[in-house]
mmCIF file of C-alpha atoms in Angstrom:
data_model
loop_
_atom_site.group_PDB
_atom_site.id
_atom_site.type_symbol
_atom_site.label_atom_id
_atom_site.label_comp_id
_atom_site.label_asym_id
_atom_site.label_seq_id
_atom_site.Cartn_x
_atom_site.Cartn_y
_atom_site.Cartn_z
ATOM 1 C CA MET A 1 23.449 22.723 -53.424
ATOM 2 C CA MET A 2 20.748 24.956 -52.257
ATOM 3 C CA CYS A 3 18.269 23.701 -49.999
ATOM 4 C CA GLY A 4 14.856 25.196 -49.454
ATOM 5 C CA LYS A 5 13.205 26.651 -46.602
ATOM 6 C CA PHE A 6 11.284 23.480 -45.663
ATOM 7 C CA THR A 7 14.206 21.047 -46.200
ATOM 8 C CA CYS A 8 16.391 23.385 -43.901
ATOM 9 C CA GLY A 9 13.849 23.459 -41.361
ATOM 10 C CA MET A 10 13.195 19.691 -41.546
ATOM 11 C CA ALA A 11 17.026 18.993 -41.125
ATOM 12 C CA ALA A 12 17.483 21.415 -38.352
ATOM 13 C CA GLY A 13 14.475 20.207 -36.290
ATOM 14 C CA LEU A 14 15.911 16.664 -36.774
ATOM 15 C CA MET A 15 19.216 17.871 -35.523
ATOM 16 C CA ALA A 16 17.549 19.674 -32.590
ATOM 17 C CA GLY A 17 15.483 16.862 -31.708
ATOM 18 C CA ALA A 18 18.408 14.233 -31.502
ATOM 19 C CA ALA A 19 20.347 16.517 -29.444
ATOM 20 C CA ILE A 20 17.579 17.289 -26.899
ATOM 21 C CA GLY A 21 16.807 13.462 -26.715
ATOM 22 C CA MET A 22 20.181 12.650 -26.048
ATOM 23 C CA ALA A 23 20.657 15.231 -23.495
ATOM 24 C CA VAL A 24 17.397 14.439 -21.514
ATOM 25 C CA ALA A 25 17.489 10.634 -22.012
ATOM 26 C CA SER A 26 16.101 8.615 -19.225
ATOM 27 C CA SER A 27 17.615 5.505 -17.691
ATOM 28 C CA ARG A 28 16.771 2.028 -18.851
ATOM 29 C CA ARG A 29 15.242 1.506 -15.500
ATOM 30 C CA ASP A 30 13.039 4.279 -15.477
ATOM 31 C CA VAL A 31 11.461 3.389 -19.201
ATOM 32 C CA ARG A 32 11.174 -0.364 -17.702
ATOM 33 C CA ARG A 33 9.372 1.057 -14.673
ATOM 34 C CA ALA A 34 7.267 3.542 -16.761
ATOM 35 C CA ALA A 35 6.363 0.558 -19.442
ATOM 36 C CA SER A 36 5.446 -1.837 -16.488
ATOM 37 C CA ARG A 37 3.029 0.816 -15.198
ATOM 38 C CA ALA A 38 1.520 1.315 -18.613
ATOM 39 C CA VAL A 39 1.036 -2.627 -18.841
ATOM 40 C CA ARG A 40 -0.730 -2.749 -15.222
ATOM 41 C CA SER A 41 -2.873 0.051 -16.306
ATOM 42 C CA VAL A 42 -4.053 -1.471 -19.736
ATOM 43 C CA ASN A 43 -4.574 -4.876 -17.486
ATOM 44 C CA HIS A 44 -6.542 -3.034 -15.019
ATOM 45 C CA ALA A 45 -8.605 -1.574 -17.826
ATOM 46 C CA MET A 46 -9.460 -4.741 -19.654
ATOM 47 C CA ASN A 47 -10.267 -6.442 -16.627
ATOM 48 C CA ASP A 48 -12.962 -3.641 -15.652
ATOM 49 C CA ALA A 49 -14.251 -3.872 -19.269
ATOM 50 C CA MET A 50 -14.637 -7.690 -19.050
ATOM 51 C CA ASP A 51 -16.266 -7.368 -15.700
ATOM 52 C CA THR A 52 -18.644 -4.996 -17.028
ATOM 53 C CA ILE A 53 -19.428 -6.921 -19.970
ATOM 54 C CA SER A 54 -20.023 -10.260 -18.105
ATOM 55 C CA ASP A 55 -22.490 -8.333 -15.904
ATOM 56 C CA ALA A 56 -24.203 -6.699 -19.086
ATOM 57 C CA VAL A 57 -24.485 -10.431 -20.458
ATOM 58 C CA ASP A 58 -25.859 -11.853 -17.131
ATOM 59 C CA THR A 59 -28.225 -9.138 -16.540
ATOM 60 C CA PHE A 60 -29.383 -9.795 -20.212
ATOM 61 C CA THR A 61 -29.949 -13.503 -19.938
ATOM 62 C CA HIS A 62 -31.550 -13.267 -16.521
ATOM 63 C CA ASN A 63 -34.025 -10.594 -17.728
ATOM 64 C CA MET A 64 -34.650 -13.072 -20.760
ATOM 65 C CA GLY A 65 -35.497 -15.874 -18.480
ATOM 66 C CA LYS A 66 -38.500 -14.038 -17.013
#
């Protein structure tokens, strides 16, 4: 069975990616630590966004009362 250049390239790339991924795999603790940092970062960003929205709403309602 002949394989085209694209198919052979895809297969070679998949095999190379899998081999490199296994060779440099992180420990579970590192992955959990990175996930926890990402969650904290998103929570911080959400809190900042909610504070900004709340301040904008407060300013708007205060200005409407004048």
